[in-house]
Amino acid sequence: MNKKNAVMALSGGMDSSSLLLHLLHLGYNVTCLSFDYGQKHHVELERAKSLVEYLSQHGYEVEHKFVDLKSAFSLFESDLLVNGGDVPEGHYEEDSMKATVVPNRNAIFASLLYGTALSLSEKTGSSSVVALGVHSGDHAIYPDCRPEFYNALDHAFAIGNWGSDSISFYLPYLESDKAGILRDAETAIGALELNFEEVFSRTITSYSPDPDGRSSGKTGSDVERILAFHSIGREDPIDYVDRWEVVLQAALATERTHKETEYKERLTAIQFHVTRESGTERAFTGEYYDEKRAGDYFCICCDKLLFTSSMKFDSGCGWPSFHTEHHDAGILRIEDRTHGMLRIEVRCDACDAHLGHVFPDGPKQYGGERYCINSASLKFDEEEDQ
Ligand code: FE
């Protein structure tokens, strides 16, 4: 039987490079298209070429074609293109990043990929997938990276072509984020017996590299990439204009500022004060101190499951009290010496929200602890009737 074909866009960025490894690991016969569409970060095409060469040196052959779309894309306005304004700096979910959207870009790319896949299936007599590296981190700013868009495209292309029953879309990262993509790439690289640093030094994610191809570390796409490497415990092997420690600290600061702004917009004044400024709501004023319904308690900031109603008890102290935390909660404990007392503060380990304190006067049969938690740091979801 013929090997199954995959057709994908290899941009030279980390998502599509990871996708290529993912497909090779699954045993696909891969055809990559790299689009020259007048992007400022033209250096990404050299990285794509270099990655394909590296793979070939290690026994993995990939069909790689460059497609010139400069003339067509010169019709469009975007800060990502050579005729556009400066690429904005900041966080990748900020509204200012909308200036980096290129009109209809993914529709055009997907259309060319689909046409290539159809032609390939015709020629080889086997089915093809159109593989795309889109992920959830793109959804906020880029509407043409959302699942509903690709479902609609898939439908339109299928009804507009003969032979489309041999073609399907494959979007393995749709529900993942940049860190998840890197972890997936680690698995594929290990299985293919390649080198992680060698692979990712042949990628670039920045929208505004300097003339030597080094990333500033400051555009939204840079920040997202840096945080992804950091969250899987690795250093990014590409060159930045500054040392890794410097760009990492700057990216973490951008992330913190972005999160604080987002919390301020989303949370009520007391929720923000408690969770982000380590405040305390007054006793007997919170929403849940007397809550007795069955259900789950999540962190108000990040939705992590912290407690369930079966862990709650009535301590009479005026704040929600729990004798145990959920086994996946991983709540952090920190010595708190404020107000002339020694207490143990508890914080959400995922988002660092202040939750309350833990005291040694809880019910003995459950270990003797009392998590004294602010209602303002919790979101309660009532269990639905069976
Ligand atoms: Fe949290």
mmCIF file of C-alpha atoms and ligand atoms in Angstrom:
data_model
loop_
_atom_site.group_PDB
_atom_site.id
_atom_site.type_symbol
_atom_site.label_atom_id
_atom_site.label_comp_id
_atom_site.label_asym_id
_atom_site.label_seq_id
_atom_site.Cartn_x
_atom_site.Cartn_y
_atom_site.Cartn_z
ATOM 1 C CA MET A 1 0.000 0.000 0.000
ATOM 2 C CA ASN A 2 1.155 3.526 -0.755
ATOM 3 C CA LYS A 3 2.193 5.708 2.134
ATOM 4 C CA LYS A 4 -0.376 8.344 3.027
ATOM 5 C CA ASN A 5 0.455 11.844 1.786
ATOM 6 C CA ALA A 6 0.473 14.974 3.900
ATOM 7 C CA VAL A 7 0.681 18.449 2.426
ATOM 8 C CA MET A 8 1.571 21.302 4.766
ATOM 9 C CA ALA A 9 2.811 24.892 4.834
ATOM 10 C CA LEU A 10 6.322 25.071 6.284
ATOM 11 C CA SER A 11 6.785 28.675 7.362
ATOM 12 C CA GLY A 12 10.104 28.263 9.138
ATOM 13 C CA GLY A 13 8.373 29.019 12.438
ATOM 14 C CA MET A 14 8.232 26.598 15.356
ATOM 15 C CA ASP A 15 4.614 25.460 14.897
ATOM 16 C CA SER A 16 4.942 24.287 11.315
ATOM 17 C CA SER A 17 8.420 22.845 11.970
ATOM 18 C CA SER A 18 6.939 20.847 14.865
ATOM 19 C CA LEU A 19 4.098 19.757 12.617
ATOM 20 C CA LEU A 20 6.579 18.482 10.032
ATOM 21 C CA LEU A 21 8.294 16.336 12.681
ATOM 22 C CA HIS A 22 4.906 15.156 13.935
ATOM 23 C CA LEU A 23 3.965 13.984 10.425
ATOM 24 C CA LEU A 24 7.322 12.289 9.800
ATOM 25 C CA HIS A 25 6.967 10.516 13.127
ATOM 26 C CA LEU A 26 3.535 9.248 12.019
ATOM 27 C CA GLY A 27 5.112 7.943 8.811
ATOM 28 C CA TYR A 28 3.558 10.364 6.336
ATOM 29 C CA ASN A 29 5.023 11.122 2.958
ATOM 30 C CA VAL A 30 5.292 14.909 3.411
ATOM 31 C CA THR A 31 5.143 17.699 0.857
ATOM 32 C CA CYS A 32 5.926 21.161 2.253
ATOM 33 C CA LEU A 33 5.058 24.468 0.638
ATOM 34 C CA SER A 34 6.909 27.572 1.858
ATOM 35 C CA PHE A 35 5.246 30.827 0.862
ATOM 36 C CA ASP A 36 7.171 33.935 -0.025
ATOM 37 C CA TYR A 37 4.434 36.537 0.419
ATOM 38 C CA GLY A 38 6.444 39.657 1.095
ATOM 39 C CA GLN A 39 6.770 38.996 4.823
ATOM 40 C CA LYS A 40 9.310 41.138 6.703
ATOM 41 C CA HIS A 41 10.615 38.040 8.429
ATOM 42 C CA HIS A 42 11.769 36.653 5.102
ATOM 43 C CA VAL A 43 14.629 34.906 6.932
ATOM 44 C CA GLU A 44 12.069 32.269 7.989
ATOM 45 C CA LEU A 45 12.256 30.817 4.463
ATOM 46 C CA GLU A 46 16.003 30.205 4.854
ATOM 47 C CA ARG A 47 15.320 28.460 8.161
ATOM 48 C CA ALA A 48 12.694 26.258 6.492
ATOM 49 C CA LYS A 49 15.200 25.302 3.795
ATOM 50 C CA SER A 50 17.868 24.585 6.398
ATOM 51 C CA LEU A 51 15.515 22.338 8.402
ATOM 52 C CA VAL A 52 14.594 20.315 5.311
ATOM 53 C CA GLU A 53 18.319 19.915 4.537
ATOM 54 C CA TYR A 54 19.032 18.793 8.112
ATOM 55 C CA LEU A 55 16.234 16.207 7.888
ATOM 56 C CA SER A 56 17.548 14.957 4.563
ATOM 57 C CA GLN A 57 21.049 14.533 6.069
ATOM 58 C CA HIS A 58 19.443 12.273 8.680
ATOM 59 C CA GLY A 59 17.523 10.147 6.230
ATOM 60 C CA TYR A 60 14.157 11.911 6.215
ATOM 61 C CA GLU A 61 13.297 13.113 2.731
ATOM 62 C CA VAL A 62 10.694 15.822 2.360
ATOM 63 C CA GLU A 63 9.372 17.301 -0.874
ATOM 64 C CA HIS A 64 9.868 21.055 -0.413
ATOM 65 C CA LYS A 65 8.555 23.740 -2.766
ATOM 66 C CA PHE A 66 8.823 27.518 -2.562
ATOM 67 C CA VAL A 67 5.788 29.408 -3.790
ATOM 68 C CA ASP A 68 6.112 33.052 -4.820
ATOM 69 C CA LEU A 69 3.065 35.056 -3.724
ATOM 70 C CA LYS A 70 4.739 38.476 -3.416
ATOM 71 C CA SER A 71 2.854 40.020 -6.290
ATOM 72 C CA ALA A 72 -0.550 38.861 -5.013
ATOM 73 C CA PHE A 73 0.109 39.910 -1.405
ATOM 74 C CA SER A 74 1.356 43.363 -2.475
ATOM 75 C CA LEU A 75 -2.359 44.139 -2.825
ATOM 76 C CA PHE A 76 -2.797 43.824 0.966
ATOM 77 C CA GLU A 77 -2.164 46.093 3.946
ATOM 78 C CA SER A 78 -0.524 44.578 7.026
ATOM 79 C CA ASP A 79 2.325 45.515 9.352
ATOM 80 C CA LEU A 80 3.688 42.042 8.722
ATOM 81 C CA LEU A 81 4.412 42.858 5.085
ATOM 82 C CA VAL A 82 7.406 44.773 3.725
ATOM 83 C CA ASN A 83 5.188 47.712 2.657
ATOM 84 C CA GLY A 84 3.440 47.904 6.065
ATOM 85 C CA GLY A 85 4.109 49.877 9.278
ATOM 86 C CA ASP A 86 6.282 48.812 12.201
ATOM 87 C CA VAL A 87 5.465 45.477 13.835
ATOM 88 C CA PRO A 88 3.947 46.257 17.270
ATOM 89 C CA GLU A 89 5.690 45.075 20.447
ATOM 90 C CA GLY A 90 3.899 43.575 23.428
ATOM 91 C CA HIS A 91 1.778 40.555 24.320
ATOM 92 C CA TYR A 92 0.419 38.216 21.660
ATOM 93 C CA GLU A 93 -3.175 38.563 22.860
ATOM 94 C CA GLU A 94 -3.206 42.362 22.796
ATOM 95 C CA ASP A 95 -5.488 44.184 20.377
ATOM 96 C CA SER A 96 -2.518 46.018 18.833
ATOM 97 C CA MET A 97 -1.426 42.669 17.350
ATOM 98 C CA LYS A 98 -4.366 42.885 14.938
ATOM 99 C CA ALA A 99 -2.084 45.059 12.784
ATOM 100 C CA THR A 100 -0.124 41.860 12.067
ATOM 101 C CA VAL A 101 -3.133 40.080 10.544
ATOM 102 C CA VAL A 102 -2.724 39.587 6.790
ATOM 103 C CA PRO A 103 -6.130 39.602 5.058
ATOM 104 C CA ASN A 104 -7.264 36.150 4.003
ATOM 105 C CA ARG A 105 -3.763 34.757 4.408
ATOM 106 C CA ASN A 106 -4.735 31.345 5.718
ATOM 107 C CA ALA A 107 -7.608 31.020 3.235
ATOM 108 C CA ILE A 108 -5.140 31.552 0.403
ATOM 109 C CA PHE A 109 -2.538 29.206 1.884
ATOM 110 C CA ALA A 110 -5.133 26.516 2.632
ATOM 111 C CA SER A 111 -6.521 26.833 -0.881
ATOM 112 C CA LEU A 112 -3.070 26.218 -2.391
ATOM 113 C CA LEU A 113 -2.405 23.317 -0.018
ATOM 114 C CA TYR A 114 -5.748 21.746 -0.855
ATOM 115 C CA GLY A 115 -5.107 22.064 -4.585
ATOM 116 C CA THR A 116 -1.670 20.494 -4.148
ATOM 117 C CA ALA A 117 -3.153 17.645 -2.092
ATOM 118 C CA LEU A 118 -5.810 16.983 -4.741
ATOM 119 C CA SER A 119 -3.194 16.887 -7.498
ATOM 120 C CA LEU A 120 -0.986 14.592 -5.449
ATOM 121 C CA SER A 121 -3.838 12.175 -4.747
ATOM 122 C CA GLU A 122 -4.720 12.161 -8.428
ATOM 123 C CA LYS A 123 -1.099 11.340 -9.310
ATOM 124 C CA THR A 124 -0.396 8.733 -6.626
ATOM 125 C CA GLY A 125 -3.849 7.199 -6.225
ATOM 126 C CA SER A 126 -3.708 7.488 -2.444
ATOM 127 C CA SER A 127 -5.479 9.841 -0.088
ATOM 128 C CA SER A 128 -3.913 13.006 1.332
ATOM 129 C CA VAL A 129 -4.265 15.135 4.398
ATOM 130 C CA VAL A 130 -3.861 18.887 4.447
ATOM 131 C CA ALA A 131 -2.034 19.401 7.734
ATOM 132 C CA LEU A 132 -2.041 22.764 9.503
ATOM 133 C CA GLY A 133 -0.192 23.867 12.630
ATOM 134 C CA VAL A 134 -2.821 26.282 13.965
ATOM 135 C CA HIS A 135 -3.280 26.318 17.749
ATOM 136 C CA SER A 136 -5.391 27.918 20.462
ATOM 137 C CA GLY A 137 -2.874 30.712 21.141
ATOM 138 C CA ASP A 138 -3.644 32.080 17.678
ATOM 139 C CA HIS A 139 -7.396 32.150 18.148
ATOM 140 C CA ALA A 140 -7.647 35.456 19.994
ATOM 141 C CA ILE A 141 -6.153 37.686 17.306
ATOM 142 C CA TYR A 142 -6.306 35.601 14.132
ATOM 143 C CA PRO A 143 -9.895 34.641 13.200
ATOM 144 C CA ASP A 144 -8.567 32.563 10.307
ATOM 145 C CA CYS A 145 -6.917 30.220 12.836
ATOM 146 C CA ARG A 146 -10.190 29.220 14.507
ATOM 147 C CA PRO A 147 -11.787 25.765 14.151
ATOM 148 C CA GLU A 148 -15.053 27.132 12.703
ATOM 149 C CA PHE A 149 -13.093 28.765 9.891
ATOM 150 C CA TYR A 150 -11.352 25.517 8.920
ATOM 151 C CA ASN A 151 -14.611 23.545 9.165
ATOM 152 C CA ALA A 152 -16.182 26.010 6.748
ATOM 153 C CA LEU A 153 -13.178 25.883 4.389
ATOM 154 C CA ASP A 154 -13.112 22.084 4.450
ATOM 155 C CA HIS A 155 -16.798 22.073 3.524
ATOM 156 C CA ALA A 156 -16.385 24.675 0.751
ATOM 157 C CA PHE A 157 -13.359 22.940 -0.808
ATOM 158 C CA ALA A 158 -15.095 19.552 -0.628
ATOM 159 C CA ILE A 159 -18.172 20.728 -2.524
ATOM 160 C CA GLY A 160 -16.075 22.732 -4.988
ATOM 161 C CA ASN A 161 -13.830 19.907 -6.215
ATOM 162 C CA TRP A 162 -14.072 16.474 -7.821
ATOM 163 C CA GLY A 163 -12.134 13.863 -5.884
ATOM 164 C CA SER A 164 -12.354 15.715 -2.586
ATOM 165 C CA ASP A 165 -13.358 12.537 -0.732
ATOM 166 C CA SER A 166 -9.666 11.580 -0.770
ATOM 167 C CA ILE A 167 -8.679 14.808 1.044
ATOM 168 C CA SER A 168 -9.137 15.696 4.706
ATOM 169 C CA PHE A 169 -7.857 18.400 7.002
ATOM 170 C CA TYR A 170 -5.569 17.401 9.873
ATOM 171 C CA LEU A 171 -5.083 19.978 12.634
ATOM 172 C CA PRO A 172 -3.396 18.176 15.537
ATOM 173 C CA TYR A 173 -2.624 21.331 17.545
ATOM 174 C CA LEU A 174 -6.025 22.983 17.411
ATOM 175 C CA GLU A 175 -6.699 22.548 21.134
ATOM 176 C CA SER A 176 -3.036 22.860 22.128
ATOM 177 C CA ASP A 177 -0.823 25.852 22.885
ATOM 178 C CA LYS A 178 2.790 26.677 22.008
ATOM 179 C CA ALA A 179 4.172 24.725 24.975
ATOM 180 C CA GLY A 180 2.046 21.700 24.051
ATOM 181 C CA ILE A 181 3.396 21.892 20.504
ATOM 182 C CA LEU A 182 6.991 21.876 21.776
ATOM 183 C CA ARG A 183 6.266 18.855 23.963
ATOM 184 C CA ASP A 184 4.778 17.069 20.975
ATOM 185 C CA ALA A 185 7.891 17.968 18.955
ATOM 186 C CA GLU A 186 10.133 16.597 21.747
ATOM 187 C CA THR A 187 8.344 13.258 21.453
ATOM 188 C CA ALA A 188 8.633 13.163 17.657
ATOM 189 C CA ILE A 189 12.294 14.260 17.702
ATOM 190 C CA GLY A 190 13.114 11.552 20.240
ATOM 191 C CA ALA A 191 11.373 8.879 18.181
ATOM 192 C CA LEU A 192 13.099 10.020 14.976
ATOM 193 C CA GLU A 193 16.471 10.113 16.813
ATOM 194 C CA LEU A 194 17.083 13.762 15.934
ATOM 195 C CA ASN A 195 18.427 16.604 18.073
ATOM 196 C CA PHE A 196 16.027 19.125 19.637
ATOM 197 C CA GLU A 197 18.471 22.080 19.534
ATOM 198 C CA GLU A 198 19.495 21.311 15.956
ATOM 199 C CA VAL A 199 15.855 21.283 14.871
ATOM 200 C CA PHE A 200 14.729 24.459 16.631
ATOM 201 C CA SER A 201 17.856 26.463 15.797
ATOM 202 C CA ARG A 202 16.527 26.096 12.214
ATOM 203 C CA THR A 203 13.324 28.004 13.014
ATOM 204 C CA ILE A 204 12.374 31.605 13.725
ATOM 205 C CA THR A 205 9.163 33.004 15.139
ATOM 206 C CA SER A 206 9.898 36.725 15.288
ATOM 207 C CA TYR A 207 8.002 39.097 13.001
ATOM 208 C CA SER A 208 10.821 41.644 13.118
ATOM 209 C CA PRO A 209 14.243 40.001 13.134
ATOM 210 C CA ASP A 210 17.293 42.269 12.758
ATOM 211 C CA PRO A 211 19.444 42.194 9.576
ATOM 212 C CA ASP A 212 21.435 39.283 11.048
ATOM 213 C CA GLY A 213 18.228 37.279 11.541
ATOM 214 C CA ARG A 214 18.233 37.695 15.329
ATOM 215 C CA SER A 215 14.915 38.097 17.143
ATOM 216 C CA SER A 216 14.198 41.173 19.232
ATOM 217 C CA GLY A 217 12.300 39.055 21.752
ATOM 218 C CA LYS A 218 9.744 41.863 21.989
ATOM 219 C CA THR A 219 7.009 41.221 19.427
ATOM 220 C CA GLY A 220 3.962 39.204 20.460
ATOM 221 C CA SER A 221 5.108 36.114 18.588
ATOM 222 C CA ASP A 222 8.567 36.315 20.223
ATOM 223 C CA VAL A 223 7.051 36.553 23.694
ATOM 224 C CA GLU A 224 4.773 33.574 23.100
ATOM 225 C CA ARG A 225 7.703 31.471 21.851
ATOM 226 C CA ILE A 226 10.045 32.434 24.696
ATOM 227 C CA LEU A 227 7.396 31.580 27.309
ATOM 228 C CA ALA A 228 6.746 28.223 25.613
ATOM 229 C CA PHE A 229 10.424 27.202 25.800
ATOM 230 C CA HIS A 230 10.575 28.412 29.392
ATOM 231 C CA SER A 231 7.484 26.433 30.381
ATOM 232 C CA ILE A 232 8.968 23.157 29.088
ATOM 233 C CA GLY A 233 12.216 23.907 30.966
ATOM 234 C CA ARG A 234 14.393 24.619 27.930
ATOM 235 C CA GLU A 235 16.419 27.479 26.541
ATOM 236 C CA ASP A 236 15.530 28.602 23.022
ATOM 237 C CA PRO A 237 18.498 27.675 20.766
ATOM 238 C CA ILE A 238 18.022 30.606 18.340
ATOM 239 C CA ASP A 239 19.896 33.918 18.623
ATOM 240 C CA TYR A 240 18.250 36.919 20.227
ATOM 241 C CA VAL A 241 19.679 40.440 20.275
ATOM 242 C CA ASP A 242 20.167 39.941 24.038
ATOM 243 C CA ARG A 243 21.194 37.008 26.231
ATOM 244 C CA TRP A 244 18.514 34.371 26.949
ATOM 245 C CA GLU A 245 18.173 35.445 30.615
ATOM 246 C CA VAL A 246 17.463 39.028 29.514
ATOM 247 C CA VAL A 247 14.859 38.182 26.873
ATOM 248 C CA LEU A 248 13.242 35.644 29.203
ATOM 249 C CA GLN A 249 12.872 38.181 32.037
ATOM 250 C CA ALA A 250 11.416 40.739 29.602
ATOM 251 C CA ALA A 251 8.926 38.169 28.251
ATOM 252 C CA LEU A 252 7.878 37.151 31.781
ATOM 253 C CA ALA A 253 7.370 40.833 32.661
ATOM 254 C CA THR A 254 5.227 41.339 29.533
ATOM 255 C CA GLU A 255 3.168 38.281 30.502
ATOM 256 C CA ARG A 256 2.695 39.569 34.077
ATOM 257 C CA THR A 257 1.563 43.008 32.920
ATOM 258 C CA HIS A 258 -0.805 41.471 30.400
ATOM 259 C CA LYS A 259 -2.318 39.155 33.006
ATOM 260 C CA GLU A 260 -2.762 41.937 35.573
ATOM 261 C CA THR A 261 -4.577 44.058 32.988
ATOM 262 C CA GLU A 262 -6.763 41.121 32.039
ATOM 263 C CA TYR A 263 -7.586 40.368 35.717
ATOM 264 C CA LYS A 264 -8.445 44.021 36.339
ATOM 265 C CA GLU A 265 -10.896 44.002 33.458
ATOM 266 C CA ARG A 266 -12.481 40.655 34.304
ATOM 267 C CA LEU A 267 -12.580 40.466 38.117
ATOM 268 C CA THR A 268 -14.669 42.494 40.565
ATOM 269 C CA ALA A 269 -12.832 44.937 42.853
ATOM 270 C CA ILE A 270 -12.879 42.535 45.844
ATOM 271 C CA GLN A 271 -11.845 39.535 43.699
ATOM 272 C CA PHE A 272 -8.874 41.510 42.352
ATOM 273 C CA HIS A 273 -7.934 42.843 45.790
ATOM 274 C CA VAL A 274 -7.987 39.396 47.404
ATOM 275 C CA THR A 275 -6.279 37.377 44.678
ATOM 276 C CA ARG A 276 -3.770 39.822 43.212
ATOM 277 C CA GLU A 277 -3.087 42.073 46.242
ATOM 278 C CA SER A 278 -3.320 39.374 48.940
ATOM 279 C CA GLY A 279 -6.353 41.021 50.537
ATOM 280 C CA THR A 280 -8.960 39.458 52.831
ATOM 281 C CA GLU A 281 -12.727 39.787 52.559
ATOM 282 C CA ARG A 282 -14.540 40.601 55.791
ATOM 283 C CA ALA A 283 -15.887 37.563 57.672
ATOM 284 C CA PHE A 284 -19.497 36.589 56.897
ATOM 285 C CA THR A 285 -19.588 38.805 53.784
ATOM 286 C CA GLY A 286 -18.386 36.382 51.090
ATOM 287 C CA GLU A 287 -20.555 34.500 48.649
ATOM 288 C CA TYR A 288 -19.680 30.951 49.760
ATOM 289 C CA TYR A 289 -19.034 30.837 53.539
ATOM 290 C CA ASP A 290 -22.509 29.349 54.028
ATOM 291 C CA GLU A 291 -22.688 27.533 50.663
ATOM 292 C CA LYS A 292 -23.965 23.970 51.120
ATOM 293 C CA ARG A 293 -24.840 22.854 47.587
ATOM 294 C CA ALA A 294 -22.879 20.006 45.977
ATOM 295 C CA GLY A 295 -20.339 21.130 43.406
ATOM 296 C CA ASP A 296 -16.780 22.154 42.642
ATOM 297 C CA TYR A 297 -14.731 25.210 43.632
ATOM 298 C CA PHE A 298 -12.324 26.632 41.031
ATOM 299 C CA CYS A 299 -9.718 29.398 41.175
ATOM 300 C CA ILE A 300 -11.456 32.621 40.089
ATOM 301 C CA CYS A 301 -8.380 33.719 38.132
ATOM 302 C CA CYS A 302 -7.362 30.609 36.184
ATOM 303 C CA ASP A 303 -10.205 28.064 36.603
ATOM 304 C CA LYS A 304 -8.036 25.443 38.273
ATOM 305 C CA LEU A 305 -10.051 22.957 40.349
ATOM 306 C CA LEU A 306 -9.100 23.541 44.001
ATOM 307 C CA PHE A 307 -11.806 22.009 46.234
ATOM 308 C CA THR A 308 -15.076 20.094 46.061
ATOM 309 C CA SER A 309 -18.125 20.434 48.306
ATOM 310 C CA SER A 310 -17.286 17.079 49.930
ATOM 311 C CA MET A 311 -14.131 18.730 51.363
ATOM 312 C CA LYS A 312 -16.066 21.687 52.795
ATOM 313 C CA PHE A 313 -17.213 21.925 56.399
ATOM 314 C CA ASP A 314 -18.909 24.508 58.573
ATOM 315 C CA SER A 315 -16.239 25.968 60.849
ATOM 316 C CA GLY A 316 -18.310 28.977 61.899
ATOM 317 C CA CYS A 317 -15.386 31.320 61.130
ATOM 318 C CA GLY A 318 -17.186 33.305 58.417
ATOM 319 C CA TRP A 319 -15.058 32.140 55.475
ATOM 320 C CA PRO A 320 -15.426 28.998 53.340
ATOM 321 C CA SER A 321 -13.558 26.206 55.153
ATOM 322 C CA PHE A 322 -12.162 23.016 53.638
ATOM 323 C CA HIS A 323 -10.416 20.154 55.427
ATOM 324 C CA THR A 324 -8.682 18.837 52.287
ATOM 325 C CA GLU A 325 -7.649 20.186 48.883
ATOM 326 C CA HIS A 326 -8.392 18.411 45.621
ATOM 327 C CA HIS A 327 -5.643 15.863 44.846
ATOM 328 C CA ASP A 328 -4.684 17.728 41.656
ATOM 329 C CA ALA A 329 -4.851 21.229 43.173
ATOM 330 C CA GLY A 330 -1.182 21.458 44.243
ATOM 331 C CA ILE A 331 -1.904 24.525 46.382
ATOM 332 C CA LEU A 332 1.246 26.425 47.404
ATOM 333 C CA ARG A 333 2.043 27.092 51.057
ATOM 334 C CA ILE A 334 4.076 30.133 52.061
ATOM 335 C CA GLU A 335 5.113 31.431 55.492
ATOM 336 C CA ASP A 336 3.269 34.663 56.177
ATOM 337 C CA ARG A 337 4.703 36.847 58.978
ATOM 338 C CA THR A 338 2.516 39.922 58.402
ATOM 339 C CA HIS A 339 0.310 41.417 61.164
ATOM 340 C CA GLY A 340 2.722 40.177 63.860
ATOM 341 C CA MET A 341 1.653 36.548 63.411
ATOM 342 C CA LEU A 342 3.132 33.461 61.849
ATOM 343 C CA ARG A 343 0.569 31.982 59.488
ATOM 344 C CA ILE A 344 0.680 29.722 56.438
ATOM 345 C CA GLU A 345 -0.623 31.487 53.384
ATOM 346 C CA VAL A 346 -2.072 29.432 50.507
ATOM 347 C CA ARG A 347 -1.833 30.454 46.837
ATOM 348 C CA CYS A 348 -2.917 28.925 43.525
ATOM 349 C CA ASP A 349 0.122 27.254 42.045
ATOM 350 C CA ALA A 350 -1.033 27.825 38.458
ATOM 351 C CA CYS A 351 -1.605 31.602 38.587
ATOM 352 C CA ASP A 352 -0.238 32.714 41.967
ATOM 353 C CA ALA A 353 -3.625 33.974 43.199
ATOM 354 C CA HIS A 354 -3.808 34.519 46.951
ATOM 355 C CA LEU A 355 -6.500 32.197 48.325
ATOM 356 C CA GLY A 356 -6.310 32.494 52.110
ATOM 357 C CA HIS A 357 -4.507 30.610 54.898
ATOM 358 C CA VAL A 358 -4.344 27.112 56.327
ATOM 359 C CA PHE A 359 -4.657 26.560 60.097
ATOM 360 C CA PRO A 360 -4.085 23.459 62.277
ATOM 361 C CA ASP A 361 -7.558 23.526 63.862
ATOM 362 C CA GLY A 362 -9.533 21.498 61.308
ATOM 363 C CA PRO A 363 -11.459 18.255 61.791
ATOM 364 C CA LYS A 364 -9.087 15.572 63.133
ATOM 365 C CA GLN A 365 -10.606 12.740 61.102
ATOM 366 C CA TYR A 366 -9.439 14.466 57.888
ATOM 367 C CA GLY A 367 -5.927 15.314 59.087
ATOM 368 C CA GLY A 368 -6.680 18.292 61.294
ATOM 369 C CA GLU A 369 -6.281 21.170 58.839
ATOM 370 C CA ARG A 370 -8.588 24.043 57.976
ATOM 371 C CA TYR A 371 -8.149 25.825 54.673
ATOM 372 C CA CYS A 372 -9.633 29.240 55.391
ATOM 373 C CA ILE A 373 -10.379 30.536 51.892
ATOM 374 C CA ASN A 374 -11.784 33.829 50.626
ATOM 375 C CA SER A 375 -15.005 33.418 48.639
ATOM 376 C CA ALA A 376 -13.644 36.109 46.327
ATOM 377 C CA SER A 377 -10.862 33.814 45.138
ATOM 378 C CA LEU A 378 -13.302 31.027 44.217
ATOM 379 C CA LYS A 379 -15.803 30.250 41.504
ATOM 380 C CA PHE A 380 -18.437 27.676 42.443
ATOM 381 C CA ASP A 381 -19.980 25.328 39.886
ATOM 382 C CA GLU A 382 -23.031 23.511 41.156
ATOM 383 C CA GLU A 383 -23.176 19.808 40.364
ATOM 384 C CA GLU A 384 -25.976 19.024 37.940
ATOM 385 C CA ASP A 385 -28.700 16.586 39.039
ATOM 386 C CA GLN A 386 -28.081 13.097 37.761
HETATM 387 FE FE FE B 1 -5.295 30.109 39.715
#
